[in-house]
């Protein structure tokens, strides 16, 4: 695995930033996600949604250092074993499945998959007008004391989203 880019934490945006060799500026943020608490009725802390985005919408050739950098940031996030992370692949541009598959490849090659567990849930949401698909993954540390509850709630998300 190539060396990660240097990255820094920006207090004002509460996100990590790094610049690639092609001058692409990336931002990685962990946003407090209250979905699990809302749907379960149980106060669940330390669950975050990871947001990975390019600051500008530039096309970029494959750069393996981007993956290494994101892996380094995620490993740092899981230094707190009570943290859990949900990844929802944006599908506004019909590339959600592609992002989901890339995230799956990243995890399989990640140094952490011995102590960070990952499960997937492809959620189909329905309204009267249309339906759409959310490609999601949940990552949690093997030593997370709430892992059973977190996984149980994660598996009920599709039912709850379609009940509304």
GROMACS .gro file of C-alpha atoms in nm:
model
  164
    1UNK     CA    1   0.000   0.000   0.000
    2UNK     CA    2   0.148   0.339  -0.095
    3UNK     CA    3   0.219   0.605   0.163
    4UNK     CA    4  -0.076   0.829   0.248
    5UNK     CA    5  -0.077   1.196   0.163
    6UNK     CA    6  -0.015   1.438   0.446
    7UNK     CA    7  -0.346   1.546   0.590
    8UNK     CA    8  -0.458   1.791   0.851
    9UNK     CA    9  -0.766   1.851   1.061
   10UNK     CA   10  -0.944   2.182   1.004
   11UNK     CA   11  -1.120   2.297   1.322
   12UNK     CA   12  -1.352   2.539   1.144
   13UNK     CA   13  -1.491   2.276   0.904
   14UNK     CA   14  -1.443   1.984   1.148
   15UNK     CA   15  -1.292   1.780   0.867
   16UNK     CA   16  -0.966   1.634   0.747
   17UNK     CA   17  -0.810   1.778   0.432
   18UNK     CA   18  -0.545   1.656   0.193
   19UNK     CA   19  -0.421   1.759  -0.149
   20UNK     CA   20  -0.325   1.501  -0.413
   21UNK     CA   21  -0.034   1.514  -0.655
   22UNK     CA   22  -0.289   1.623  -0.919
   23UNK     CA   23  -0.398   1.919  -0.704
   24UNK     CA   24  -0.729   1.760  -0.607
   25UNK     CA   25  -0.845   1.878  -0.265
   26UNK     CA   26  -1.024   1.612  -0.059
   27UNK     CA   27  -1.226   1.653   0.257
   28UNK     CA   28  -1.315   1.371   0.498
   29UNK     CA   29  -1.559   1.436   0.784
   30UNK     CA   30  -1.726   1.228   1.052
   31UNK     CA   31  -2.069   1.371   1.123
   32UNK     CA   32  -2.266   1.271   1.431
   33UNK     CA   33  -2.551   1.050   1.306
   34UNK     CA   34  -2.863   1.036   1.521
   35UNK     CA   35  -3.051   0.794   1.292
   36UNK     CA   36  -2.987   0.491   1.512
   37UNK     CA   37  -3.111   0.672   1.824
   38UNK     CA   38  -3.417   0.806   1.641
   39UNK     CA   39  -3.527   0.470   1.499
   40UNK     CA   40  -3.451   0.261   1.808
   41UNK     CA   41  -3.567   0.498   2.080
   42UNK     CA   42  -3.239   0.419   2.259
   43UNK     CA   43  -2.975   0.686   2.314
   44UNK     CA   44  -2.686   0.561   2.099
   45UNK     CA   45  -2.364   0.759   2.101
   46UNK     CA   46  -2.049   0.748   1.893
   47UNK     CA   47  -2.220   0.666   1.564
   48UNK     CA   48  -2.100   0.879   1.278
   49UNK     CA   49  -2.157   0.908   0.907
   50UNK     CA   50  -1.838   0.943   0.706
   51UNK     CA   51  -1.841   1.197   0.424
   52UNK     CA   52  -1.568   1.177   0.162
   53UNK     CA   53  -1.572   1.445  -0.102
   54UNK     CA   54  -1.362   1.631  -0.350
   55UNK     CA   55  -1.382   2.004  -0.281
   56UNK     CA   56  -1.405   2.075  -0.655
   57UNK     CA   57  -1.568   1.853  -0.913
   58UNK     CA   58  -1.251   1.770  -1.108
   59UNK     CA   59  -1.195   1.441  -1.286
   60UNK     CA   60  -0.899   1.251  -1.153
   61UNK     CA   61  -0.706   0.949  -1.268
   62UNK     CA   62  -0.685   0.660  -1.024
   63UNK     CA   63  -0.455   0.755  -0.738
   64UNK     CA   64  -0.383   0.478  -0.487
   65UNK     CA   65  -0.254   0.733  -0.235
   66UNK     CA   66  -0.611   0.864  -0.195
   67UNK     CA   67  -0.719   0.523  -0.067
   68UNK     CA   68  -0.416   0.503   0.163
   69UNK     CA   69  -0.494   0.845   0.304
   70UNK     CA   70  -0.859   0.767   0.370
   71UNK     CA   71  -0.754   0.437   0.530
   72UNK     CA   72  -0.516   0.623   0.760
   73UNK     CA   73  -0.791   0.867   0.863
   74UNK     CA   74  -1.039   0.583   0.927
   75UNK     CA   75  -0.784   0.388   1.132
   76UNK     CA   76  -0.729   0.698   1.342
   77UNK     CA   77  -1.108   0.729   1.390
   78UNK     CA   78  -1.123   0.373   1.525
   79UNK     CA   79  -0.859   0.436   1.791
   80UNK     CA   80  -1.174   0.492   1.998
   81UNK     CA   81  -1.315   0.138   1.996
   82UNK     CA   82  -1.663   0.269   2.084
   83UNK     CA   83  -1.693   0.455   1.752
   84UNK     CA   84  -1.910   0.317   1.473
   85UNK     CA   85  -1.934   0.453   1.122
   86UNK     CA   86  -2.198   0.435   0.853
   87UNK     CA   87  -2.111   0.500   0.490
   88UNK     CA   88  -2.393   0.594   0.254
   89UNK     CA   89  -2.301   0.606  -0.113
   90UNK     CA   90  -2.440   0.911  -0.286
   91UNK     CA   91  -2.638   0.801  -0.592
   92UNK     CA   92  -2.749   1.141  -0.726
   93UNK     CA   93  -2.528   1.089  -1.031
   94UNK     CA   94  -2.615   0.717  -1.063
   95UNK     CA   95  -2.269   0.618  -0.934
   96UNK     CA   96  -2.378   0.493  -0.591
   97UNK     CA   97  -2.319   0.126  -0.674
   98UNK     CA   98  -1.978   0.211  -0.819
   99UNK     CA   99  -1.882   0.396  -0.497
  100UNK     CA  100  -2.019   0.106  -0.291
  101UNK     CA  101  -1.803  -0.143  -0.483
  102UNK     CA  102  -1.496   0.080  -0.447
  103UNK     CA  103  -1.555   0.102  -0.070
  104UNK     CA  104  -1.588  -0.278  -0.059
  105UNK     CA  105  -1.252  -0.318  -0.238
  106UNK     CA  106  -1.094  -0.065  -0.004
  107UNK     CA  107  -1.213  -0.259   0.303
  108UNK     CA  108  -1.091  -0.595   0.169
  109UNK     CA  109  -0.744  -0.447   0.122
  110UNK     CA  110  -0.746  -0.254   0.449
  111UNK     CA  111  -0.501  -0.340   0.726
  112UNK     CA  112  -0.782  -0.309   0.981
  113UNK     CA  113  -1.027  -0.575   0.872
  114UNK     CA  114  -0.910  -0.795   1.160
  115UNK     CA  115  -1.050  -0.561   1.425
  116UNK     CA  116  -1.290  -0.342   1.229
  117UNK     CA  117  -1.598  -0.530   1.116
  118UNK     CA  118  -1.803  -0.426   0.814
  119UNK     CA  119  -2.153  -0.525   0.711
  120UNK     CA  120  -2.350  -0.403   0.412
  121UNK     CA  121  -2.714  -0.318   0.373
  122UNK     CA  122  -2.855  -0.222   0.035
  123UNK     CA  123  -3.176  -0.041   0.127
  124UNK     CA  124  -3.457   0.007  -0.122
  125UNK     CA  125  -3.686   0.295  -0.025
  126UNK     CA  126  -4.035   0.336  -0.165
  127UNK     CA  127  -4.272   0.628  -0.196
  128UNK     CA  128  -4.590   0.649  -0.399
  129UNK     CA  129  -4.405   0.834  -0.675
  130UNK     CA  130  -4.078   0.642  -0.698
  131UNK     CA  131  -3.825   0.416  -0.534
  132UNK     CA  132  -3.452   0.455  -0.486
  133UNK     CA  133  -3.163   0.253  -0.354
  134UNK     CA  134  -2.925   0.345  -0.074
  135UNK     CA  135  -2.597   0.155  -0.076
  136UNK     CA  136  -2.475   0.153   0.283
  137UNK     CA  137  -2.204  -0.003   0.496
  138UNK     CA  138  -2.161  -0.010   0.872
  139UNK     CA  139  -1.815  -0.033   1.027
  140UNK     CA  140  -1.756  -0.092   1.396
  141UNK     CA  141  -1.466  -0.193   1.615
  142UNK     CA  142  -1.460  -0.553   1.735
  143UNK     CA  143  -1.437  -0.428   2.095
  144UNK     CA  144  -1.736  -0.192   2.069
  145UNK     CA  145  -1.952  -0.267   2.374
  146UNK     CA  146  -2.271  -0.172   2.182
  147UNK     CA  147  -2.199  -0.370   1.865
  148UNK     CA  148  -2.493  -0.613   1.900
  149UNK     CA  149  -2.745  -0.330   1.937
  150UNK     CA  150  -2.585  -0.125   1.660
  151UNK     CA  151  -2.598  -0.419   1.417
  152UNK     CA  152  -2.957  -0.502   1.513
  153UNK     CA  153  -3.074  -0.144   1.451
  154UNK     CA  154  -2.875  -0.126   1.126
  155UNK     CA  155  -3.060  -0.431   0.991
  156UNK     CA  156  -3.400  -0.270   1.065
  157UNK     CA  157  -3.336   0.054   0.873
  158UNK     CA  158  -3.509  -0.058   0.551
  159UNK     CA  159  -3.828  -0.157   0.735
  160UNK     CA  160  -3.835   0.169   0.930
  161UNK     CA  161  -3.766   0.388   0.627
  162UNK     CA  162  -4.046   0.223   0.432
  163UNK     CA  163  -4.295   0.241   0.722
  164UNK     CA  164  -4.309   0.620   0.709
   0.00000   0.00000   0.00000
